[in-house]
PDB file of C-alpha atoms in Angstrom:
ATOM      1  CA  MET A   1      29.041  -4.489  14.960  1.00 57.00           C
ATOM      2  CA  HIS A   2      29.905  -1.715  13.087  1.00 62.00           C
ATOM      3  CA  GLU A   3      28.030   1.796  13.836  1.00 64.00           C
ATOM      4  CA  GLY A   4      26.695   2.054  10.347  1.00 63.00           C
ATOM      5  CA  SER A   5      25.431  -1.596  10.330  1.00 76.00           C
ATOM      6  CA  ARG A   6      23.707  -0.814  13.416  1.00 79.00           C
ATOM      7  CA  LYS A   7      21.967   2.492  11.649  1.00 84.00           C
ATOM      8  CA  ALA A   8      20.759   0.634   9.130  1.00 84.00           C
ATOM      9  CA  ILE A   9      19.277  -2.379  10.610  1.00 85.00           C
ATOM     10  CA  VAL A  10      17.425   0.455  13.467  1.00 87.00           C
ATOM     11  CA  ALA A  11      15.970   2.404   9.865  1.00 88.00           C
ATOM     12  CA  ALA A  12      14.719  -0.544   8.625  1.00 88.00           C
ATOM     13  CA  LEU A  13      13.226  -2.292  11.677  1.00 90.00           C
ATOM     14  CA  PHE A  14      11.552   1.318  12.244  1.00 91.00           C
ATOM     15  CA  ALA A  15      10.455   1.941   8.577  1.00 91.00           C
ATOM     16  CA  ASN A  16       9.142  -1.895   8.633  1.00 90.00           C
ATOM     17  CA  LEU A  17       7.094  -1.036  12.209  1.00 93.00           C
ATOM     18  CA  GLY A  18       5.721   2.257  10.420  1.00 93.00           C
ATOM     19  CA  ILE A  19       4.614  -0.338   6.567  1.00 92.00           C
ATOM     20  CA  ALA A  20       3.173  -2.650   9.043  1.00 93.00           C
ATOM     21  CA  LEU A  21       0.829  -0.749  11.629  1.00 94.00           C
ATOM     22  CA  SER A  22      -0.190   1.441   7.886  1.00 93.00           C
ATOM     23  CA  LYS A  23      -1.065  -2.137   6.749  1.00 91.00           C
ATOM     24  CA  VAL A  24      -2.746  -2.560   9.642  1.00 93.00           C
ATOM     25  CA  VAL A  25      -5.024   0.284   9.664  1.00 92.00           C
ATOM     26  CA  GLY A  26      -5.806  -0.388   5.913  1.00 88.00           C
ATOM     27  CA  ALA A  27      -6.605  -3.728   6.569  1.00 86.00           C
ATOM     28  CA  VAL A  28      -9.029  -2.979   9.032  1.00 88.00           C
ATOM     29  CA  ILE A  29     -10.443  -0.453   7.233  1.00 86.00           C
ATOM     30  CA  THR A  30     -10.926  -2.124   3.578  1.00 82.00           C
ATOM     31  CA  GLY A  31     -11.511  -5.697   4.828  1.00 79.00           C
ATOM     32  CA  SER A  32      -8.085  -6.873   2.154  1.00 78.00           C
ATOM     33  CA  ALA A  33      -6.799 -10.312   2.261  1.00 75.00           C
ATOM     34  CA  GLY A  34      -3.862  -8.687   0.706  1.00 76.00           C
ATOM     35  CA  LEU A  35      -3.172  -6.119   3.052  1.00 81.00           C
ATOM     36  CA  ALA A  36      -3.790  -8.156   6.151  1.00 82.00           C
ATOM     37  CA  ALA A  37      -0.971 -11.121   4.951  1.00 79.00           C
ATOM     38  CA  GLU A  38       1.431  -7.768   3.798  1.00 83.00           C
ATOM     39  CA  ALA A  39       0.760  -6.044   7.203  1.00 87.00           C
ATOM     40  CA  VAL A  40       1.644 -10.130   8.714  1.00 83.00           C
ATOM     41  CA  HIS A  41       5.129  -9.781   6.637  1.00 80.00           C
ATOM     42  CA  SER A  42       5.936  -6.439   7.895  1.00 87.00           C
ATOM     43  CA  PHE A  43       5.951  -7.757  11.097  1.00 88.00           C
ATOM     44  CA  ALA A  44       7.286 -10.643  10.261  1.00 82.00           C
ATOM     45  CA  ASP A  45       9.834  -8.115   8.545  1.00 83.00           C
ATOM     46  CA  THR A  46      10.293  -6.287  11.804  1.00 88.00           C
ATOM     47  CA  GLY A  47      11.206  -8.735  14.119  1.00 85.00           C
ATOM     48  CA  ASN A  48      13.687 -10.194  11.822  1.00 83.00           C
ATOM     49  CA  GLN A  49      15.580  -6.776  12.439  1.00 86.00           C
ATOM     50  CA  GLY A  50      15.478  -7.142  15.994  1.00 86.00           C
ATOM     51  CA  LEU A  51      16.783 -10.780  15.009  1.00 83.00           C
ATOM     52  CA  LEU A  52      19.728  -9.302  12.975  1.00 81.00           C
ATOM     53  CA  MET A  53      20.587  -6.641  15.581  1.00 84.00           C
ATOM     54  CA  LEU A  54      20.509  -9.480  17.932  1.00 83.00           C
ATOM     55  CA  GLY A  55      22.812 -11.990  16.066  1.00 79.00           C
ATOM     56  CA  SER A  56      25.159  -9.204  15.131  1.00 79.00           C
ATOM     57  CA  LYS A  57      25.386  -7.994  19.330  1.00 81.00           C
ATOM     58  CA  ARG A  58      25.648 -11.580  19.878  1.00 76.00           C
ATOM     59  CA  SER A  59      28.937 -12.425  17.323  1.00 74.00           C
ATOM     60  CA  LEU A  60      30.818  -9.633  19.121  1.00 75.00           C
ATOM     61  CA  ARG A  61      31.416 -11.740  22.401  1.00 75.00           C
ATOM     62  CA  GLY A  62      34.907 -13.161  22.168  1.00 76.00           C
ATOM     63  CA  ARG A  63      36.746 -16.325  22.823  1.00 76.00           C
ATOM     64  CA  ASP A  64      35.798 -18.813  25.744  1.00 77.00           C
ATOM     65  CA  ASP A  65      36.040 -22.320  26.607  1.00 75.00           C
ATOM     66  CA  GLU A  66      33.719 -23.597  24.437  1.00 75.00           C
ATOM     67  CA  HIS A  67      34.009 -21.034  21.415  1.00 73.00           C
ATOM     68  CA  PRO A  68      37.416 -20.853  21.157  1.00 70.00           C
ATOM     69  CA  PHE A  69      37.239 -19.213  17.661  1.00 68.00           C
ATOM     70  CA  GLY A  70      34.701 -16.584  19.295  1.00 69.00           C
ATOM     71  CA  HIS A  71      30.700 -15.592  18.287  1.00 70.00           C
ATOM     72  CA  GLU A  72      31.500 -14.280  15.208  1.00 72.00           C
ATOM     73  CA  ARG A  73      29.464 -17.167  13.130  1.00 74.00           C
ATOM     74  CA  GLU A  74      26.673 -16.813  15.052  1.00 76.00           C
ATOM     75  CA  ARG A  75      25.242 -13.848  13.061  1.00 73.00           C
ATOM     76  CA  TYR A  76      25.104 -16.460   9.989  1.00 78.00           C
ATOM     77  CA  PHE A  77      22.752 -18.703  12.258  1.00 80.00           C
ATOM     78  CA  TRP A  78      20.499 -15.555  13.397  1.00 77.00           C
ATOM     79  CA  ALA A  79      19.637 -14.578   9.469  1.00 78.00           C
ATOM     80  CA  PHE A  80      18.994 -18.486   8.919  1.00 84.00           C
ATOM     81  CA  VAL A  81      16.352 -18.116  11.975  1.00 82.00           C
ATOM     82  CA  VAL A  82      15.653 -14.675  10.134  1.00 77.00           C
ATOM     83  CA  ALA A  83      14.877 -16.628   6.830  1.00 81.00           C
ATOM     84  CA  LEU A  84      12.755 -19.244   8.048  1.00 85.00           C
ATOM     85  CA  VAL A  85      10.757 -17.084  10.072  1.00 77.00           C
ATOM     86  CA  LEU A  86       9.860 -15.070   7.359  1.00 75.00           C
ATOM     87  CA  PHE A  87       9.376 -17.626   4.773  1.00 79.00           C
ATOM     88  CA  SER A  88       7.088 -19.521   7.264  1.00 82.00           C
ATOM     89  CA  MET A  89       5.228 -16.574   8.763  1.00 75.00           C
ATOM     90  CA  GLY A  90       4.393 -14.392   5.709  1.00 72.00           C
ATOM     91  CA  GLY A  91       4.158 -18.139   3.736  1.00 78.00           C
ATOM     92  CA  LEU A  92       1.280 -19.620   6.331  1.00 83.00           C
ATOM     93  CA  PHE A  93      -0.579 -16.343   6.560  1.00 77.00           C
ATOM     94  CA  ALA A  94      -1.115 -15.386   3.328  1.00 77.00           C
ATOM     95  CA  ILE A  95      -2.032 -18.957   2.673  1.00 85.00           C
ATOM     96  CA  TYR A  96      -4.333 -18.839   5.475  1.00 84.00           C
ATOM     97  CA  GLU A  97      -5.708 -15.685   4.619  1.00 76.00           C
ATOM     98  CA  GLY A  98      -6.289 -16.490   0.549  1.00 81.00           C
ATOM     99  CA  VAL A  99      -8.603 -19.660   1.386  1.00 88.00           C
ATOM    100  CA  SER A 100     -10.741 -17.704   4.020  1.00 83.00           C
ATOM    101  CA  LYS A 101     -11.023 -15.231   1.285  1.00 79.00           C
ATOM    102  CA  LEU A 102     -11.683 -17.425  -1.016  1.00 86.00           C
ATOM    103  CA  ARG A 103     -14.696 -19.153   0.827  1.00 90.00           C
ATOM    104  CA  HIS A 104     -16.195 -16.505   2.184  1.00 84.00           C
ATOM    105  CA  PRO A 105     -15.352 -13.480  -0.613  1.00 81.00           C
ATOM    106  CA  HIS A 106     -16.837  -9.603  -0.070  1.00 72.00           C
ATOM    107  CA  GLU A 107     -16.038  -6.566  -2.001  1.00 73.00           C
ATOM    108  CA  THR A 108     -12.939  -4.363  -1.148  1.00 66.00           C
ATOM    109  CA  SER A 109     -13.728  -0.900  -0.387  1.00 71.00           C
ATOM    110  CA  ASN A 110     -12.199   2.619   0.325  1.00 75.00           C
ATOM    111  CA  ILE A 111      -9.273   2.039  -2.579  1.00 78.00           C
ATOM    112  CA  SER A 112      -7.777   4.953  -2.036  1.00 86.00           C
ATOM    113  CA  VAL A 113      -6.683   4.205   1.791  1.00 85.00           C
ATOM    114  CA  ALA A 114      -4.682   1.425   0.042  1.00 79.00           C
ATOM    115  CA  LEU A 115      -3.028   4.277  -2.170  1.00 85.00           C
ATOM    116  CA  VAL A 116      -2.160   6.088   0.869  1.00 89.00           C
ATOM    117  CA  ILE A 117      -0.531   3.156   2.522  1.00 88.00           C
ATOM    118  CA  LEU A 118       1.622   2.272  -0.517  1.00 85.00           C
ATOM    119  CA  ILE A 119       2.813   5.878  -0.341  1.00 91.00           C
ATOM    120  CA  VAL A 120       3.530   6.002   2.702  1.00 90.00           C
ATOM    121  CA  ALA A 121       5.607   2.329   2.164  1.00 88.00           C
ATOM    122  CA  ILE A 122       7.338   3.729  -0.622  1.00 90.00           C
ATOM    123  CA  LEU A 123       8.266   6.741   1.463  1.00 93.00           C
ATOM    124  CA  LEU A 124       9.703   4.458   4.894  1.00 90.00           C
ATOM    125  CA  GLU A 125      11.171   1.951   2.228  1.00 89.00           C
ATOM    126  CA  SER A 126      13.087   4.720   0.529  1.00 91.00           C
ATOM    127  CA  TYR A 127      14.405   6.305   4.289  1.00 89.00           C
ATOM    128  CA  SER A 128      15.585   2.942   5.106  1.00 89.00           C
ATOM    129  CA  LEU A 129      17.330   2.355   1.694  1.00 89.00           C
ATOM    130  CA  ARG A 130      18.790   5.753   1.793  1.00 90.00           C
ATOM    131  CA  THR A 131      20.101   5.133   5.519  1.00 87.00           C
ATOM    132  CA  ALA A 132      21.660   1.966   4.230  1.00 84.00           C
ATOM    133  CA  VAL A 133      23.120   3.535   1.186  1.00 88.00           C
ATOM    134  CA  LYS A 134      24.729   5.855   2.886  1.00 86.00           C
ATOM    135  CA  GLU A 135      26.183   3.916   5.943  1.00 81.00           C
ATOM    136  CA  VAL A 136      27.731   1.437   3.224  1.00 79.00           C
ATOM    137  CA  GLN A 137      29.570   4.456   1.663  1.00 80.00           C
ATOM    138  CA  HIS A 138      31.150   5.278   4.965  1.00 77.00           C
ATOM    139  CA  ILE A 139      32.377   1.571   5.111  1.00 70.00           C
ATOM    140  CA  LYS A 140      33.415   1.175   1.928  1.00 64.00           C
ATOM    141  CA  PRO A 141      37.392   1.925   1.521  1.00 64.00           C
ATOM    142  CA  SER A 142      38.181   4.361  -1.025  1.00 54.00           C
TER     143      SER A 142
END
């Protein structure tokens, strides 16, 4: 795995973890089903970054008797697993929370907490994006 790719994945992993934790705190404080679903989505994103790192690392293994062309394409398998996890885990939890809150509604409180979480998420995602763009510019041929 190229060092720039690793840095971008690690930055995204820590950004998503920070966002997930802030959303959990916000969901507990406000009782917001939307924040709870978003927290699960962010944890899924964090796990996905871990799977991408695993796939990238495993794809660097050389040729062997069973894989005469090497393991490079294994990264595509792990990207597929990431997509499955993201859509299934995040989607199913969102449906569960939505149905639960429709059946037993309650008023959301502390909207200011949600706004603080939004600002934290914007800052962390901006850091992740800046890191990825910077690393792509280092990799990109002149």
